[in-house]
mmCIF file of C-alpha atoms and ligand atoms in Angstrom:
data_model
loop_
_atom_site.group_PDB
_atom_site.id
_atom_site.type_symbol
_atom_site.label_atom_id
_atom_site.label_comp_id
_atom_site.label_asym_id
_atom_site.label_seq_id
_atom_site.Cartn_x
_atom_site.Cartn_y
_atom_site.Cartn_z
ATOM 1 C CA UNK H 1 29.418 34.623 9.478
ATOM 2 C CA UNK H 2 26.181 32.614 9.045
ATOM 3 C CA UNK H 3 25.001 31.158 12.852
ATOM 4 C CA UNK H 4 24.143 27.705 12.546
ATOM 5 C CA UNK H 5 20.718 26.424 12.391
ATOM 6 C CA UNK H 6 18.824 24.326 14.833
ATOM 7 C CA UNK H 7 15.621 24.503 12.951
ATOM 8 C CA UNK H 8 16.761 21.795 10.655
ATOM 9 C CA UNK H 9 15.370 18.216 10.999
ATOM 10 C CA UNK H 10 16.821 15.427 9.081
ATOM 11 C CA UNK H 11 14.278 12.586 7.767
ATOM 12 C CA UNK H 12 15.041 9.192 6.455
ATOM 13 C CA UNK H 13 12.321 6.973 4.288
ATOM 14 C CA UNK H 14 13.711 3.561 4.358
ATOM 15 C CA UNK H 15 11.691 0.928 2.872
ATOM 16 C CA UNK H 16 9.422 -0.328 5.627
ATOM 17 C CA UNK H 17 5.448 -0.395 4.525
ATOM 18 C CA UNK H 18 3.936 2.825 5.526
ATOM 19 C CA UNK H 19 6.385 5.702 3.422
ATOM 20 C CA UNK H 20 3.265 7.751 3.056
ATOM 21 C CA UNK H 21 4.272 8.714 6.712
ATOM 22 C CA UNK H 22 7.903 10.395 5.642
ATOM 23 C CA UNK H 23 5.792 12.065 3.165
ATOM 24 C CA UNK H 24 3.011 13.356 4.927
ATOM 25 C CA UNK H 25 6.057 14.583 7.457
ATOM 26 C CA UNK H 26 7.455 16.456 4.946
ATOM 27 C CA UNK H 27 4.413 17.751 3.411
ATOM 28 C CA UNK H 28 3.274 19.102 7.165
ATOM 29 C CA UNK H 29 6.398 21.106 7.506
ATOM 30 C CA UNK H 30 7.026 22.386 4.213
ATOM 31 C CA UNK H 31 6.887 25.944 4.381
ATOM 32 C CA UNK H 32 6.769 25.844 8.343
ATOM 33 C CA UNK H 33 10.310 27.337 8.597
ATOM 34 C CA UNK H 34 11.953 23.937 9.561
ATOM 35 C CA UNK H 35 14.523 22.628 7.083
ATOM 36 C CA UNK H 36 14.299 19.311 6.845
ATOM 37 C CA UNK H 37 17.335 17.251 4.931
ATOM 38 C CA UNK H 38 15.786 13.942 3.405
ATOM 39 C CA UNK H 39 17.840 10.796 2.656
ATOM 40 C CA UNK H 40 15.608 7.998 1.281
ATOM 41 C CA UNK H 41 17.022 3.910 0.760
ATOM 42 C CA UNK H 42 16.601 2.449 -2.234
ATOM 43 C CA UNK H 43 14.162 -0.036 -0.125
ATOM 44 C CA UNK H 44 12.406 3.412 0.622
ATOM 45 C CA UNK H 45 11.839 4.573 -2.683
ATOM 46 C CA UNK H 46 10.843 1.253 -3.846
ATOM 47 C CA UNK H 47 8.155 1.160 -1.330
ATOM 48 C CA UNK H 48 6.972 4.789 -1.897
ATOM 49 C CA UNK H 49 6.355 3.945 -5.621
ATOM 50 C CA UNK H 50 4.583 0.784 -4.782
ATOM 51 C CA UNK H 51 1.886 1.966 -2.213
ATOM 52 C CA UNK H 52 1.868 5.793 -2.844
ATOM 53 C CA UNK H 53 0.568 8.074 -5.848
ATOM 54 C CA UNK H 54 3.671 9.820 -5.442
ATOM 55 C CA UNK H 55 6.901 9.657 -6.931
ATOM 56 C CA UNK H 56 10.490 9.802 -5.777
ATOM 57 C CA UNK H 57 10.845 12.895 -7.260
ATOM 58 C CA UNK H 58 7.899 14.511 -5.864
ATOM 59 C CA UNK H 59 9.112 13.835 -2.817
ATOM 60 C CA UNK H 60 12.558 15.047 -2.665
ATOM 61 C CA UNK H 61 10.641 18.209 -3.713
ATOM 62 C CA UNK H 62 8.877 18.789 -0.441
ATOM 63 C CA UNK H 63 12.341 18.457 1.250
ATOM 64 C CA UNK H 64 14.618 21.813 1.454
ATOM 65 C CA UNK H 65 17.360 19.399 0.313
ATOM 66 C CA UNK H 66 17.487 16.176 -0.510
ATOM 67 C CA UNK H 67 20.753 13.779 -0.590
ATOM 68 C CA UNK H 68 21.563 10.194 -1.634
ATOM 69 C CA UNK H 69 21.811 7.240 0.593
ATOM 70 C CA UNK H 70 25.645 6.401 -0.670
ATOM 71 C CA UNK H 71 26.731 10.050 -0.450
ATOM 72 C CA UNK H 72 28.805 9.523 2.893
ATOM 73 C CA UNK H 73 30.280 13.129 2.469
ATOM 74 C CA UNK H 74 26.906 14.981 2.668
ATOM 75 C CA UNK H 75 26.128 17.538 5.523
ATOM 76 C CA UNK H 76 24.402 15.567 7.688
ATOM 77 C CA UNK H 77 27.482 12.920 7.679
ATOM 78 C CA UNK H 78 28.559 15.435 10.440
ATOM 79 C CA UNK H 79 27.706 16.518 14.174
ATOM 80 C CA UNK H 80 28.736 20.299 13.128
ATOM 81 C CA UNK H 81 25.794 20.542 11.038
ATOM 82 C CA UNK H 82 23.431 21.419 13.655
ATOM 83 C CA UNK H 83 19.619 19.866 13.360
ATOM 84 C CA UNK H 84 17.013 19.300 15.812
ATOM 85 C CA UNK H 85 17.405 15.518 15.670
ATOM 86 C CA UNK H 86 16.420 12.851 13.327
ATOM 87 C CA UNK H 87 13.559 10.905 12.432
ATOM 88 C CA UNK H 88 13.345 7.740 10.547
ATOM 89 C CA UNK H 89 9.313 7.097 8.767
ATOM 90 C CA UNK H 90 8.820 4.280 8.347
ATOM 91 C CA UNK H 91 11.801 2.805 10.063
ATOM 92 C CA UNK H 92 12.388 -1.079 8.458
ATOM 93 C CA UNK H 93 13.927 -3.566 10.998
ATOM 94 C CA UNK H 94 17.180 -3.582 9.124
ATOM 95 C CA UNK H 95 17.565 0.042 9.723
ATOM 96 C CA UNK H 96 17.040 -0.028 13.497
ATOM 97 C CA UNK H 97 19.679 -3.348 13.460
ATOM 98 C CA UNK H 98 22.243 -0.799 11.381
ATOM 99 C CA UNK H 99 21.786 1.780 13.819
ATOM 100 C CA UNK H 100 21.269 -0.356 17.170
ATOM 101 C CA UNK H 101 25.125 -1.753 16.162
ATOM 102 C CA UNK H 102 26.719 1.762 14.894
ATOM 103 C CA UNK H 103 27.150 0.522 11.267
ATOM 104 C CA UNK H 104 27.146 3.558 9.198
ATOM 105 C CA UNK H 105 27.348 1.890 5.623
ATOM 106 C CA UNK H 106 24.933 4.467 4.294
ATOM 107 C CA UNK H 107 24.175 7.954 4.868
ATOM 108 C CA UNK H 108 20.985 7.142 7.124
ATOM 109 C CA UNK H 109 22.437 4.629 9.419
ATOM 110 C CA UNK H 110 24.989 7.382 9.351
ATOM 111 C CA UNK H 111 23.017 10.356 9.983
ATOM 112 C CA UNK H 112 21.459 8.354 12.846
ATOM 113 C CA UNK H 113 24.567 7.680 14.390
ATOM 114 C CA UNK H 114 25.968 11.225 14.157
ATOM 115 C CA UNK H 115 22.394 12.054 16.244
ATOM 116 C CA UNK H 116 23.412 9.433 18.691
ATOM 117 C CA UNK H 117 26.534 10.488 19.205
ATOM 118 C CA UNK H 118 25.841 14.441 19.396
ATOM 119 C CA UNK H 119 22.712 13.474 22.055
ATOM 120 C CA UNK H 120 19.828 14.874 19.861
ATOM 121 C CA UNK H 121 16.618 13.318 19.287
ATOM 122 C CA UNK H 122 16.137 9.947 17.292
ATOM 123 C CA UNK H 123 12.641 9.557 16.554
ATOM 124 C CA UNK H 124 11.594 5.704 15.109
ATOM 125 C CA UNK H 125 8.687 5.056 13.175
ATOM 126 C CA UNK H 126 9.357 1.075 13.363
ATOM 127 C CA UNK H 127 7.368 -0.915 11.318
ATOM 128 C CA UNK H 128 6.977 -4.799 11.289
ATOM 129 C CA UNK H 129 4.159 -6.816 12.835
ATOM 130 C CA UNK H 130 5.083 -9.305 14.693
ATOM 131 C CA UNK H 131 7.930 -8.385 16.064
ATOM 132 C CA UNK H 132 10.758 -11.110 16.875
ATOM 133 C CA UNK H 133 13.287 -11.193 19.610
ATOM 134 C CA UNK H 134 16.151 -9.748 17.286
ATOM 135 C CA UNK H 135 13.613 -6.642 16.621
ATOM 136 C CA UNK H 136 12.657 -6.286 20.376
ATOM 137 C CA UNK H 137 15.848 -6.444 21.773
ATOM 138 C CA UNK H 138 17.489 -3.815 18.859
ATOM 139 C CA UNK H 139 14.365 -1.493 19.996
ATOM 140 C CA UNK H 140 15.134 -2.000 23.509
ATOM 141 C CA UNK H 141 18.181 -0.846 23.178
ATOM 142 C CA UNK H 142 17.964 2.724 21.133
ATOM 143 C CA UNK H 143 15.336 2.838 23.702
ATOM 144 C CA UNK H 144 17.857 3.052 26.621
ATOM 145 C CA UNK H 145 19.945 5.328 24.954
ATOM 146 C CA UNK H 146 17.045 7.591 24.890
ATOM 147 C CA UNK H 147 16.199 7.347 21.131
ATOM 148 C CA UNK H 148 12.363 7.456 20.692
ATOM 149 C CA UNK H 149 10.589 4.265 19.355
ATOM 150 C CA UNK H 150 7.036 5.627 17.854
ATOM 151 C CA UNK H 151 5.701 3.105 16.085
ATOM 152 C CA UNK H 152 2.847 4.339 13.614
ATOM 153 C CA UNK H 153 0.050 2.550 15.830
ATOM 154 C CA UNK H 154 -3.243 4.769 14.814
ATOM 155 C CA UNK H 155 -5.320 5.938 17.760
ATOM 156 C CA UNK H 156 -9.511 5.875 17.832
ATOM 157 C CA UNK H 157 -10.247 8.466 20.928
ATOM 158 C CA UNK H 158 -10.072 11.159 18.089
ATOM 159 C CA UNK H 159 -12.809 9.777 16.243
ATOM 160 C CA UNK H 160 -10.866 10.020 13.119
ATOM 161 C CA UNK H 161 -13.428 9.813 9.666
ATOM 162 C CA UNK H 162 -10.699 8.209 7.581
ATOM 163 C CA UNK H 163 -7.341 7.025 6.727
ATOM 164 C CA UNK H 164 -6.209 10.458 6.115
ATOM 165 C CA UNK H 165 -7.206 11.342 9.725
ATOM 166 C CA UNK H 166 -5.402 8.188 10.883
ATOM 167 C CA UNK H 167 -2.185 9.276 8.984
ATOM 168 C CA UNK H 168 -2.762 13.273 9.805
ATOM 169 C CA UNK H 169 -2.369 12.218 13.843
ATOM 170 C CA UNK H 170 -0.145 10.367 13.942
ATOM 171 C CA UNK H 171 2.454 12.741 11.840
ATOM 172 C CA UNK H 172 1.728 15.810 14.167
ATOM 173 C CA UNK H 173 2.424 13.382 16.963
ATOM 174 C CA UNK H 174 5.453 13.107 15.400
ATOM 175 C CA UNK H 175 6.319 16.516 14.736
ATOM 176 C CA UNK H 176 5.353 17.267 18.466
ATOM 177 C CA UNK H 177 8.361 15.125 19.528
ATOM 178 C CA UNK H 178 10.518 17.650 17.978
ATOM 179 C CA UNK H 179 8.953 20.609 20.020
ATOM 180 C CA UNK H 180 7.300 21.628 17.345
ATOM 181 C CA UNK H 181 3.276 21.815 17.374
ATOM 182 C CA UNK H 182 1.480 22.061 14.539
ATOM 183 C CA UNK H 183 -2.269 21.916 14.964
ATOM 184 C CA UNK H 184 -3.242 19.750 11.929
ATOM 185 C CA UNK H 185 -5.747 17.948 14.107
ATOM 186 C CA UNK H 186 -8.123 17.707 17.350
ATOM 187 C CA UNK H 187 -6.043 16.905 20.396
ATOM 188 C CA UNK H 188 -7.519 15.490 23.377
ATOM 189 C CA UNK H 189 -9.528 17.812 25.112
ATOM 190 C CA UNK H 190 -10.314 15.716 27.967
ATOM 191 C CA UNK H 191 -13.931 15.654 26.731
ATOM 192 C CA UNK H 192 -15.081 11.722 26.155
ATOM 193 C CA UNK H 193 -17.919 11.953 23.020
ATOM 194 C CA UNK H 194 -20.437 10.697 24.671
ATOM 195 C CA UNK H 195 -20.427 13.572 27.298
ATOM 196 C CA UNK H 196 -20.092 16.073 24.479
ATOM 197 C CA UNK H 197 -23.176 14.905 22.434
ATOM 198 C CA UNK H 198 -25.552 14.995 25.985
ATOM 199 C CA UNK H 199 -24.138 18.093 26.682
ATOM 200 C CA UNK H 200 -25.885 19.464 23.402
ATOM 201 C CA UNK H 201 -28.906 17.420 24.397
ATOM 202 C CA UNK H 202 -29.132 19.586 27.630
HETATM 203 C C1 FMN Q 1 6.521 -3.559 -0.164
HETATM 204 C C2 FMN Q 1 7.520 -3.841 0.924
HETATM 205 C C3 FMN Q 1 7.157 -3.678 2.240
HETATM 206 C C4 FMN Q 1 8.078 -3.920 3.276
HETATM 207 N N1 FMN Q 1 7.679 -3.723 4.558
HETATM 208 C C5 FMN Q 1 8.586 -3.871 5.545
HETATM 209 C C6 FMN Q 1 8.217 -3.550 6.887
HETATM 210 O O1 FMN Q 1 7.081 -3.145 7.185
HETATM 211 N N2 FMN Q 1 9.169 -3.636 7.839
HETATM 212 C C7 FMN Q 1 10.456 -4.057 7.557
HETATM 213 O O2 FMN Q 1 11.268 -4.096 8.471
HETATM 214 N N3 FMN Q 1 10.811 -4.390 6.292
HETATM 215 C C8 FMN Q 1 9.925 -4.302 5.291
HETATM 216 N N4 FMN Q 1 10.294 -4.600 3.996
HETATM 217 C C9 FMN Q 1 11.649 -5.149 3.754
HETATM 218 C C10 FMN Q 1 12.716 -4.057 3.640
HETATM 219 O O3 FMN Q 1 12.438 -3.193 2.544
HETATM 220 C C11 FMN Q 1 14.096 -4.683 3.450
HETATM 221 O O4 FMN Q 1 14.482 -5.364 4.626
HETATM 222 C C12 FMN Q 1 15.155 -3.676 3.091
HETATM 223 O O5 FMN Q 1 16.400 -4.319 2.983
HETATM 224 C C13 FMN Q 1 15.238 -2.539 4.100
HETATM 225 O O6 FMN Q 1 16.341 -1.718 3.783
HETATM 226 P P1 FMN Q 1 16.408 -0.207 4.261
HETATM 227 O O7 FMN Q 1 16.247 -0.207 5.745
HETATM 228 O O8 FMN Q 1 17.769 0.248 3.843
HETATM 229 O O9 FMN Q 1 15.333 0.531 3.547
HETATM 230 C C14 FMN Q 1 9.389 -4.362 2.955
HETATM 231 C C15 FMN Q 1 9.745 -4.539 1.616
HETATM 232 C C16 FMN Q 1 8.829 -4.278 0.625
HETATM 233 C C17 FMN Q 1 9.244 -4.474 -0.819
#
């Protein structure tokens, strides 16, 4: 009998600006020896073909397998398929509503729920600027219950050189939620710059 798997992760695109996030998520762990199972809206795919060079299916191709947002019967419908958890990049507002209220009227607010429910990780890449009360107090609560609100919020004490850097640190930040630690980029060494270049000077 096959044992079940806990090296799958499950990852939803939904169509909040910033899908190159879901992708570059997918791209980091293809051929890492994580499954991941991807579900995409139709808002999702929309948005990846409007800001990315990449196409839908493109995408699904990074994924070990990919399913469709209506299929309500797919695996990851149900707690016995075992993942490491979920994460949602970019997360759109009306997802985190869907999920902050238990709808499951489509196979990611589903998915989401099923992590909920079998207490394994929820990682949120929420997306909207500015946020409203409605959006706060939806966060708020997935927050409470544990899930993990990440917005995609770039950082500057890495010094990155580009966009790509920008988007490279914040998807192994991601990944590290997950236990999982790929180094794609400089982490903090605890060295500030400044120190580093007068320490050459020296
Ligand atoms: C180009 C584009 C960018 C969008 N950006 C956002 C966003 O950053 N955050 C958000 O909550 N919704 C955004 N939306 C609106 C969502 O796509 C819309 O609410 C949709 O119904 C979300 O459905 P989904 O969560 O099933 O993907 C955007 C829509 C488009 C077309």
């Amino acid at each position: 009998m096959e044992q079940a798997k806990a090296t799958r992760l499950i990852v939803g695109i939904t169509g909040a600006t910033g899908t190159i996030f879901g992708v570059r998520l997918l791209q980091m762990l293809h051929g890492s020896g994580v499954e991941t199972h991807l579900v995409m809206s139709k808002w999702g795919m929309r948005t990846l073909t409007h800001e990315t060079s990449h196409t839908v299916k493109e995408v699904e191709e990074l994924a070990t397998r990919s399913y469709g947002v209506t299929d309500q019967s797919a695996a990851i419908s149900s707690g016995s398929f075992v993942t490491l958890g979920m994460v949602i990049a970019p997360c759109s507002m009306r997802t985190v509503a869907a999920i902050a209220h238990g709808l499951g009227d489509n196979l990611i607010h589903r998915a989401a729920d099923v992590i909920l429910k079998e207490r394994r990780r929820l990682v949120l890449l929420v997306r909207e600027s500015p946020f409203n009360e409605i959006h706060l107090e939806n966060m708020l609560k997935l927050a409470r219950m544990g899930v993990t609100i990440l917005p995609p919020v770039p950082a500057f004490y890495n010094n990155p050189q580009n966009l790509d850097d920008m988007i490279n640190h914040i998807t192994m930040r991601v990944i590290d939620q997950f236990d999982i630690h790929l180094d794609v980029m400089n982490r903090w060494d605890g060295v500030l710059l400044d120190q580093k270049r007068s320490d050459k000077e020296d």
